Coordinates of C-alpha atoms in Angstrom, one line a residue:
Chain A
X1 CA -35.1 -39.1 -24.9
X2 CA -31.5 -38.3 -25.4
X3 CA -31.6 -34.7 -26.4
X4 CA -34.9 -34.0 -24.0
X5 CA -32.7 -34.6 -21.0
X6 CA -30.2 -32.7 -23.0
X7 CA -32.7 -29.9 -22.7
X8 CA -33.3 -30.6 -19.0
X9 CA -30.0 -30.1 -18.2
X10 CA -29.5 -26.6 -19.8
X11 CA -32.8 -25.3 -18.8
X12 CA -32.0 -26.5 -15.1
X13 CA -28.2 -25.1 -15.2
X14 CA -27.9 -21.9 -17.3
X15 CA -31.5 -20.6 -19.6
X16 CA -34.2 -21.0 -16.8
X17 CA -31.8 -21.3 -13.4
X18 CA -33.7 -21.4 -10.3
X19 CA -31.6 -18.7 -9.0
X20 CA -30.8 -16.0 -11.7
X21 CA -33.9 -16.2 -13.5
X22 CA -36.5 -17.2 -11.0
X23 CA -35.3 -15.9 -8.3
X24 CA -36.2 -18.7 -6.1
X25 CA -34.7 -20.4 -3.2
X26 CA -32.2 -18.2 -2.0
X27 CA -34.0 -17.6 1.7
X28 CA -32.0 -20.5 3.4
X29 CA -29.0 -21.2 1.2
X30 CA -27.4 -17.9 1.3
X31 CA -27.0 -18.0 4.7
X32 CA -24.7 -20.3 4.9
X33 CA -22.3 -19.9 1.8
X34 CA -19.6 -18.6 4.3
X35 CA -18.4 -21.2 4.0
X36 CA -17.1 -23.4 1.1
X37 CA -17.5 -26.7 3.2
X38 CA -21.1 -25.8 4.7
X39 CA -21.8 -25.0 0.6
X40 CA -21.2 -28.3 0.2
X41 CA -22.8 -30.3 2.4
X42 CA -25.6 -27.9 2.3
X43 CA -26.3 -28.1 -1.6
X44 CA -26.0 -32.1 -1.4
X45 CA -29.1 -32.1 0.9
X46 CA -30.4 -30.2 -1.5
X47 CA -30.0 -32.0 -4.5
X48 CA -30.6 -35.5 -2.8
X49 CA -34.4 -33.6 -1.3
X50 CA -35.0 -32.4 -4.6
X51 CA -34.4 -34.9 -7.1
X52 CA -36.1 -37.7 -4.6
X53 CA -39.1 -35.6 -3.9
X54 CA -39.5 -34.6 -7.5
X55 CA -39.7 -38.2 -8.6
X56 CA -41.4 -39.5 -5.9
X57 CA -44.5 -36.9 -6.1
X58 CA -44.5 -38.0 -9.9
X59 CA -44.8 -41.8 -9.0
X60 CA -47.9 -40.5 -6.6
X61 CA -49.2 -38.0 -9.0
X62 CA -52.3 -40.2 -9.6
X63 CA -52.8 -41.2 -6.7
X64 CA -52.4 -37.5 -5.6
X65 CA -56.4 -35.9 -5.3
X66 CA -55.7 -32.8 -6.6
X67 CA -56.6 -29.8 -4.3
X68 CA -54.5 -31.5 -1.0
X69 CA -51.7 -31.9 -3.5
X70 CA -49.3 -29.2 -1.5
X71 CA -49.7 -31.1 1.5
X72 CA -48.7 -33.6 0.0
X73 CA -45.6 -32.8 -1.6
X74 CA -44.8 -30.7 1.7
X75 CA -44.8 -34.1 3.6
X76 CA -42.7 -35.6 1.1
X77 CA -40.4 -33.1 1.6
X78 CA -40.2 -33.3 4.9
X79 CA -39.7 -37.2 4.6
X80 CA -36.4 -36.2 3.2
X81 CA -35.4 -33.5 4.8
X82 CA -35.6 -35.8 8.0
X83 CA -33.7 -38.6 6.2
X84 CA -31.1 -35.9 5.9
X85 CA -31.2 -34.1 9.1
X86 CA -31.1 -37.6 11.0
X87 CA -28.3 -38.9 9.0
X88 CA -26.2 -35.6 9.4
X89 CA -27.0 -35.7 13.0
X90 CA -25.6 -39.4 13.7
X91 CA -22.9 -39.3 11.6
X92 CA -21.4 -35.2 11.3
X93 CA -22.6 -33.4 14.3
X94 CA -20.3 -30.9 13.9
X95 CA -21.9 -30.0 10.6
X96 CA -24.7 -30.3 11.7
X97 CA -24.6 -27.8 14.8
X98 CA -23.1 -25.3 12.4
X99 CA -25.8 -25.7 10.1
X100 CA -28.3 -25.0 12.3
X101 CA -31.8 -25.5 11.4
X102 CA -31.3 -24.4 7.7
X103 CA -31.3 -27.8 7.0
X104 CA -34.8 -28.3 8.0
X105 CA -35.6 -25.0 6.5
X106 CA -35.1 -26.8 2.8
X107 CA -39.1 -27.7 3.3
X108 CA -40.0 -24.3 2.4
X109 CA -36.9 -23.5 0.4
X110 CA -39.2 -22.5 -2.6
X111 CA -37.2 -24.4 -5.3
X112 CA -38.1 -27.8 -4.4
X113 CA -41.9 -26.7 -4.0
X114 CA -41.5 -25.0 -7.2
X115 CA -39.7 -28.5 -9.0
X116 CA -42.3 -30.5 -7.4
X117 CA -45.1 -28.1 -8.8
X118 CA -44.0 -27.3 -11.8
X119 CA -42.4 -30.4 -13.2
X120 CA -43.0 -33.5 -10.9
X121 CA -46.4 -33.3 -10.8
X122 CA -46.9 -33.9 -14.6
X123 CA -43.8 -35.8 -15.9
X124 CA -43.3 -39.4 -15.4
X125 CA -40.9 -40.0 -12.2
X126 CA -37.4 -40.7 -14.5
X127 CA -37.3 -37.4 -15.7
X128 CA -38.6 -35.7 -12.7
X129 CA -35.3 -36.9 -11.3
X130 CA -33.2 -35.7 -13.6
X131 CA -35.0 -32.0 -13.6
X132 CA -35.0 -31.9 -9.7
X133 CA -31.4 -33.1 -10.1
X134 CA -30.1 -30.5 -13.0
X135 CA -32.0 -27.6 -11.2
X136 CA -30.5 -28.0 -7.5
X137 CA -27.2 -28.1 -9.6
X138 CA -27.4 -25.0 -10.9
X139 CA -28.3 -23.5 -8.0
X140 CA -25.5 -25.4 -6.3
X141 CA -22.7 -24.2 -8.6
X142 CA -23.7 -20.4 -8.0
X143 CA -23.7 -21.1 -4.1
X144 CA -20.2 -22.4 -4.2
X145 CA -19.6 -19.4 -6.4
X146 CA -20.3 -17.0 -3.9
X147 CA -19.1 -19.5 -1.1
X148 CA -15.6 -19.3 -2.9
X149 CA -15.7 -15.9 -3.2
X150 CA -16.8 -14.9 0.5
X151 CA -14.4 -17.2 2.0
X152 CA -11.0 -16.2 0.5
X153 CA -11.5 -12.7 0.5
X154 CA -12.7 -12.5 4.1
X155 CA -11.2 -15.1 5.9
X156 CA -8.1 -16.2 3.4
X157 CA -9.2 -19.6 3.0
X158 CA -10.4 -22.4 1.3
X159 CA -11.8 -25.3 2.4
X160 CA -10.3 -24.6 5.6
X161 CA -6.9 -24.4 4.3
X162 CA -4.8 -21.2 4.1
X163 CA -4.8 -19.8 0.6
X164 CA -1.0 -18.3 0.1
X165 CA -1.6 -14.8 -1.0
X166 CA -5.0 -14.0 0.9
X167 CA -4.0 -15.3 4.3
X168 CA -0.6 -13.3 4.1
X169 CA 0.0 -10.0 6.0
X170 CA -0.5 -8.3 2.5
X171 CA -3.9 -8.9 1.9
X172 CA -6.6 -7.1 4.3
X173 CA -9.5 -9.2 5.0
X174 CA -12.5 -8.0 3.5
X175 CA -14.3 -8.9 7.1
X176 CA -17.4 -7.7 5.6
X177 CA -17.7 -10.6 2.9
X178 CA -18.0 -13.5 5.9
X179 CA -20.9 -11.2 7.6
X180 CA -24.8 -11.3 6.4
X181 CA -24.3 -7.8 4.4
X182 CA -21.8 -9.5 2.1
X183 CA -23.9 -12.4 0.9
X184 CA -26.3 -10.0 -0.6
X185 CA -23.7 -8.4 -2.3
X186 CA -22.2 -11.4 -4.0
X187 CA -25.4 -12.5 -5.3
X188 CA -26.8 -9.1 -6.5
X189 CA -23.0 -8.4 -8.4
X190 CA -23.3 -12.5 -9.7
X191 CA -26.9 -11.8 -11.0
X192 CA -26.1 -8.3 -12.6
X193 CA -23.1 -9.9 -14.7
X194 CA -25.3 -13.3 -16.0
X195 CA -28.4 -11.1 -16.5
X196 CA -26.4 -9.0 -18.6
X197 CA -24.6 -12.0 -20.6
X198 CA -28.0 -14.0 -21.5
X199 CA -29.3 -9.9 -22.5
X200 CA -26.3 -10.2 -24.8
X201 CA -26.8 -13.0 -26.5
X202 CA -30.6 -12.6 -27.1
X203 CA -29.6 -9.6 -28.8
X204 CA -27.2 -11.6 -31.2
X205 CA -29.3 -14.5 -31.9
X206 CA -32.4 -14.0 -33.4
Chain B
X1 CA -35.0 -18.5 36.6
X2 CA -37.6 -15.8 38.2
X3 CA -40.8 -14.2 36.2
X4 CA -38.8 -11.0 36.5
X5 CA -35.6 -11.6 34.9
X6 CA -37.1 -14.2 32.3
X7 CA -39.3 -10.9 31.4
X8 CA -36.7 -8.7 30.9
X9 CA -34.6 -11.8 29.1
X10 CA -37.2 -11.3 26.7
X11 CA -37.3 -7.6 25.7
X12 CA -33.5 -8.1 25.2
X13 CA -34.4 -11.1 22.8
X14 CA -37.4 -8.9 21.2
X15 CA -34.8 -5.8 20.5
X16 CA -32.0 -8.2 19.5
X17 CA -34.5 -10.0 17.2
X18 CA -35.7 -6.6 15.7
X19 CA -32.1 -5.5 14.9
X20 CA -28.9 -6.9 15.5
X21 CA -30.3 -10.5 14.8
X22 CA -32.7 -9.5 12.3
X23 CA -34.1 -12.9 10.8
X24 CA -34.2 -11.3 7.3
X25 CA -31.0 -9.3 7.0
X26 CA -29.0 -11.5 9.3
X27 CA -30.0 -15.0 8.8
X28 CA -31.7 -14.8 5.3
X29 CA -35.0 -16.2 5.8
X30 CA -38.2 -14.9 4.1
X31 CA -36.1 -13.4 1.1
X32 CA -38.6 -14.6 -1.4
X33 CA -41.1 -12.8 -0.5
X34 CA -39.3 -10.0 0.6
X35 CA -38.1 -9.5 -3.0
X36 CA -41.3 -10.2 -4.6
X37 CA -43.7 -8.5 -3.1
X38 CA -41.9 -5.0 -2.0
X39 CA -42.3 -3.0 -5.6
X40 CA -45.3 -1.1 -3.5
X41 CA -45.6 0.2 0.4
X42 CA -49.6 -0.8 0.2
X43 CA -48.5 -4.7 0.0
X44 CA -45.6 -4.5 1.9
X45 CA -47.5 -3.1 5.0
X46 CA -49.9 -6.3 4.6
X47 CA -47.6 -8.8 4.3
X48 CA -45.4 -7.7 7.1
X49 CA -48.7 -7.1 9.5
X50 CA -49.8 -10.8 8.6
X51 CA -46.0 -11.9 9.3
X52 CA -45.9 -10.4 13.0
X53 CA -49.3 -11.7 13.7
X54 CA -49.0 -15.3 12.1
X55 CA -44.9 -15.7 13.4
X56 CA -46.1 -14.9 17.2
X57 CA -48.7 -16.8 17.2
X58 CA -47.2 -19.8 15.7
X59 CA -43.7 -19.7 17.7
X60 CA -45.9 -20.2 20.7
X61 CA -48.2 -22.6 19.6
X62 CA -44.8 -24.5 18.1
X63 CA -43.6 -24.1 21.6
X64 CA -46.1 -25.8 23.5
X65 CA -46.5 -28.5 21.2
X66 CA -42.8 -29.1 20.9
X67 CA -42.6 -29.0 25.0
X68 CA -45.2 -30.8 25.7
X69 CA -46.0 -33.2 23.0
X70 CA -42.6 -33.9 21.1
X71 CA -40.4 -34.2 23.9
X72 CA -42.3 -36.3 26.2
X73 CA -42.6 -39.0 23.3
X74 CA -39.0 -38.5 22.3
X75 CA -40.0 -37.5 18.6
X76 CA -37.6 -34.5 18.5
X77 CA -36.7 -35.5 14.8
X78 CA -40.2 -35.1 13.9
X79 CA -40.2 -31.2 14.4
X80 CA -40.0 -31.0 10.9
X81 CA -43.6 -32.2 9.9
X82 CA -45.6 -31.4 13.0
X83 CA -44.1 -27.5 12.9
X84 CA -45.4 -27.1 9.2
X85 CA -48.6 -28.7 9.9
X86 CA -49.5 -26.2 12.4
X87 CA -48.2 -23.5 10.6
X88 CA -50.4 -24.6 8.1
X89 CA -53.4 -25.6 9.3
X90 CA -52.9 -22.0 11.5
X91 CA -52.7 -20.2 8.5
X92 CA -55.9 -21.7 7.0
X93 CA -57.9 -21.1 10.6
X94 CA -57.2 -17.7 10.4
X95 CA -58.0 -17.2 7.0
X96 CA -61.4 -18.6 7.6
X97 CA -62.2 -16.3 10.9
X98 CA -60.8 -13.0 9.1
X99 CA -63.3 -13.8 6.2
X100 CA -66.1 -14.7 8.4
X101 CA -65.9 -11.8 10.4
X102 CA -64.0 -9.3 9.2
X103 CA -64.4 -8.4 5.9
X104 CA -62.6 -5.0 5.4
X105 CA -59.0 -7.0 7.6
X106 CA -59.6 -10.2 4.9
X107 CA -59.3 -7.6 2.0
X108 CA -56.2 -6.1 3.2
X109 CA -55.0 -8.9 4.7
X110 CA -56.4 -12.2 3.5
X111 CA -54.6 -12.1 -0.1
X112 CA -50.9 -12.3 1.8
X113 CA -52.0 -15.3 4.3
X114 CA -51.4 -18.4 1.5
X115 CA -48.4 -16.6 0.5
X116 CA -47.3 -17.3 4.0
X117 CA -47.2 -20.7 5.1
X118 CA -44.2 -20.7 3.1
X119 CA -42.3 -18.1 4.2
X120 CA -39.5 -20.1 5.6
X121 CA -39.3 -17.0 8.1
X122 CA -42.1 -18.6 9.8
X123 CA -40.6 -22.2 10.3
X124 CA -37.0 -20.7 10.6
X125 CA -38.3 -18.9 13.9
X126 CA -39.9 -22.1 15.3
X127 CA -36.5 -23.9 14.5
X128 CA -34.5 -21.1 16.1
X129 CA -36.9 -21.2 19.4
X130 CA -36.2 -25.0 19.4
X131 CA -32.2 -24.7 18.9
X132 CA -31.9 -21.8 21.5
X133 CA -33.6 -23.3 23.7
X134 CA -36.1 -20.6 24.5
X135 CA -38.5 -20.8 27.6
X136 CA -42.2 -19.5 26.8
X137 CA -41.9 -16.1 27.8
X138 CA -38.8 -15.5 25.7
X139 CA -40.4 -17.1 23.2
X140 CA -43.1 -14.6 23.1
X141 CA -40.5 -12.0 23.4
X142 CA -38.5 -13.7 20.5
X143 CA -41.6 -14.6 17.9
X144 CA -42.8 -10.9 17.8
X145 CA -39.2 -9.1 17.7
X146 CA -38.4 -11.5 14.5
X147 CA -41.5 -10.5 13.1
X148 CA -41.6 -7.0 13.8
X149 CA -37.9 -7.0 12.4
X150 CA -39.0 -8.3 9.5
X151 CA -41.8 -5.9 8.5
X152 CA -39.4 -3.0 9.3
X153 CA -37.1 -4.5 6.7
X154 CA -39.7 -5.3 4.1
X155 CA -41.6 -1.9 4.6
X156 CA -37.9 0.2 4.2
X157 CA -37.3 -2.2 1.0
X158 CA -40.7 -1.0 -0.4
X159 CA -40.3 2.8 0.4
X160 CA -36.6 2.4 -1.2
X161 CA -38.0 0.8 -4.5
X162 CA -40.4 2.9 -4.9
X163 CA -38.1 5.3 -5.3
X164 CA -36.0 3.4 -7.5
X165 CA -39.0 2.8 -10.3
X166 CA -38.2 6.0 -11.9
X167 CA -34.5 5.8 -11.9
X168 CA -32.4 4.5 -14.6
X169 CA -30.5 1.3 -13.9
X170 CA -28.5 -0.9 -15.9
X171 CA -30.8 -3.6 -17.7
X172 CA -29.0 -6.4 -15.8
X173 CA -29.6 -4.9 -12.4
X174 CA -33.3 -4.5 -12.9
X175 CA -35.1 -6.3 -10.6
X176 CA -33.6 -8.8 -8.2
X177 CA -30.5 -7.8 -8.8
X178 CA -30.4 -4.0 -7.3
X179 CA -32.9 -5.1 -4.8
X180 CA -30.0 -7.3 -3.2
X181 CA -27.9 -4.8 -3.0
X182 CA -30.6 -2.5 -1.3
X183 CA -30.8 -5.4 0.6
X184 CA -26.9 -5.6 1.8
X185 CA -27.0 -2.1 2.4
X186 CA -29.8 -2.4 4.5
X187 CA -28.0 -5.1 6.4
X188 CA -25.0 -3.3 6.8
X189 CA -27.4 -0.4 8.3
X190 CA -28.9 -3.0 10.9
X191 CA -25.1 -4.6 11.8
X192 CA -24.7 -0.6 13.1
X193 CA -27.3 -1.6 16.0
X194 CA -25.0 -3.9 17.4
X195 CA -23.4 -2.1 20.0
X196 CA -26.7 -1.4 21.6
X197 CA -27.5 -4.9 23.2
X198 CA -24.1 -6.2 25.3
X199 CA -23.5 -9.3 25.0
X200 CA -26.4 -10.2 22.9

């Protein structure tokens, strides 16, 4: 049990992660890594919808008739996507205004489909948890990769706190990075460099 | 607000959808397929056509049940479920009458339907209409600018990687990778458009 969860956790964070390698997901994520704290709050939703959903479409499974099974698991979803979007809503409205309705968009954020599909619907509901859980973390830590990167060199901040050298007179903001354009360019630089490092080492081990 | 100037409302939401605001390159929804299924112009074309089609009709069929069901009951918070149930059960309907009576549209077009319900470009453009408050005309307006936006984006991608299969690029940027770039450059293109439309 021990070292399969042990496996869980690396397939879900670095060898199989959602982002790098399946390129899933990104659609309503990416839009909002301007942001460290909207990373944040974002990629918690996320986790909490995936993880749940995982493991509760694997306590269903055989209850589940099997060609209405992706209605199913969309509902699910959407259970928890509400859960979240209500709570959000009551107690953070600010978030939640600048969020927009990408937090309702995690229904067809492919990655939760795609955990729910590919693992929750065959592996009992503990470790469907802790697959949905691992994954959505490693598609968290890239977001707040790019999040970190986008927001200090184009706004000189952190958190909403002034960094001291990239919020100086020195330091031109790179205006670009907080605009659409400069998402895709994070990403597509971030994949090129950990494509490139997992080439490496398939080339030195055997 | 008169007919007249809810009409023109709309073209300017229709043109703003298409470029400055395009829902792909400016707010990041339908990437998935956008970076799986543009390696040919063929499939490109068919996905975007069933994207204009499906997003307009489903932004005003969203509409009306939002307006008219939802809010009456005060069930706002149940967008979520009822929007994706009509965008999927939408999807399937129109599966079934293209087959029925159209073969030669079903081949070109029936393969991409599935892929669509979800394309979170769909159900992004019904939550938009909801949070912008849209009346039904500029709903129309905004449903088939965001689509059409989005099939000028995907076909470009296409005609651009078609290109690319015969050029040589670094192992790690194969695939995904130098398609987001494309993509930011594509994005930066479409940010050019923005002094068309005054104040948005």
């Amino acid at each position: 049990m021990q070292t399969q969860t042990r496996k869980i956790m690396q397939d879900g964070v670095w060898q199989n992660n959602p982002i790098f390698v399946q390129v899933l997901g990104i659609c309503s994520t990416l839009a909002v890594t301007n942001l460290v704290a909207n990373t944040l709050v974002m990629c918690a939703a996320l986790i909490f919808t995936v993880s749940f959903s995982s493991a509760t479409v694997s306590i269903l499974r055989q209850l589940t008739p099997r060609n209405i099974r992706m209605m199913v698991e969309t509902l699910i979803m959407a259970f928890y996507v509400i859960i979240v979007d209500v709570v959000l809503k009551a107690y953070w409205p600010d978030m939640s205004r600048s969020l927009g309705p990408y937090v309702g968009l995690i229904i067809t954020n492919c990655i939760v489909m795609g955990r729910c599909e590919a693992y929750g619907i065959s592996n009992p509901p503990g470790r469907a948890f802790v697959d949905g859980f691992f994954n959505s973390l490693g598609y968290t830590y890239i977001l707040l990769i790019i999040a970190t990167f986008r927001e200090i060199l184009g706004m000189g901040t952190f958190l909403g706190l002034a960094v001291p050298f990239f919020s100086g007179p020195h330091w031109d903001k790179w205006i670009i990075l907080v605009m659409p354009p400069g998402a895709f360019f994070v990403l597509g630089i971030l994949t090129w460099i950990f494509r490139t490092i997992q080439f490496r080492k398939e080339k030195t081990s055997p | 607000m008169t007919i007249g100037s809810e009409i023109s409302q709309a073209l300017v939401v229709c043109i703003s959808a298409i470029f400055t605001q395009n829902i792909l390159l400016a707010y990041f929804l339908g990437i998935c397929p956008f970076l799986a299924v543009s390696r040919e112009i063929k499939a490109a074309f068919g996905l975007g056509l069933a994207v204009i089609f499906v997003l307009t009709a489903t932004t005003l069929l969203n509409w009306l049940a939002y307006h008219y069901v939802l809010v009456p009951l005060h069930l706002e918070f149940f967008r979520f479920i009822l929007f994706i149930i009509i965008i999927a059960a939408f999807v399937q309907f129109t599966e079934m009458v293209i087959e029925r009576y159209s073969p030669f549209l079903y081949q070109s077009l029936g393969v991409f339907l599935p892929l669509i319900t979800v394309n979170c470009a769909i159900l992004g453009a019904s939550l938009f209409m909801v949070i912008r408050d849209y009346t039904f005309i500029v709903t129309i307006g905004y449903g088939l600018g965001s689509g059409i936006g989005w099939f000028l984006a995907i076909i470009a991608m296409a005609g651009i990687r078609q290109k690319l299969a015969h050029e040589r690029i670094p192992r790690g940027l194969q695939g995904p990778g130098i398609a987001l770039i494309i993509a930011g450059l594509m994005a930066l293109a479409f940010t050019g458009f923005s002094g068309v439309l005054q104040g948005r």
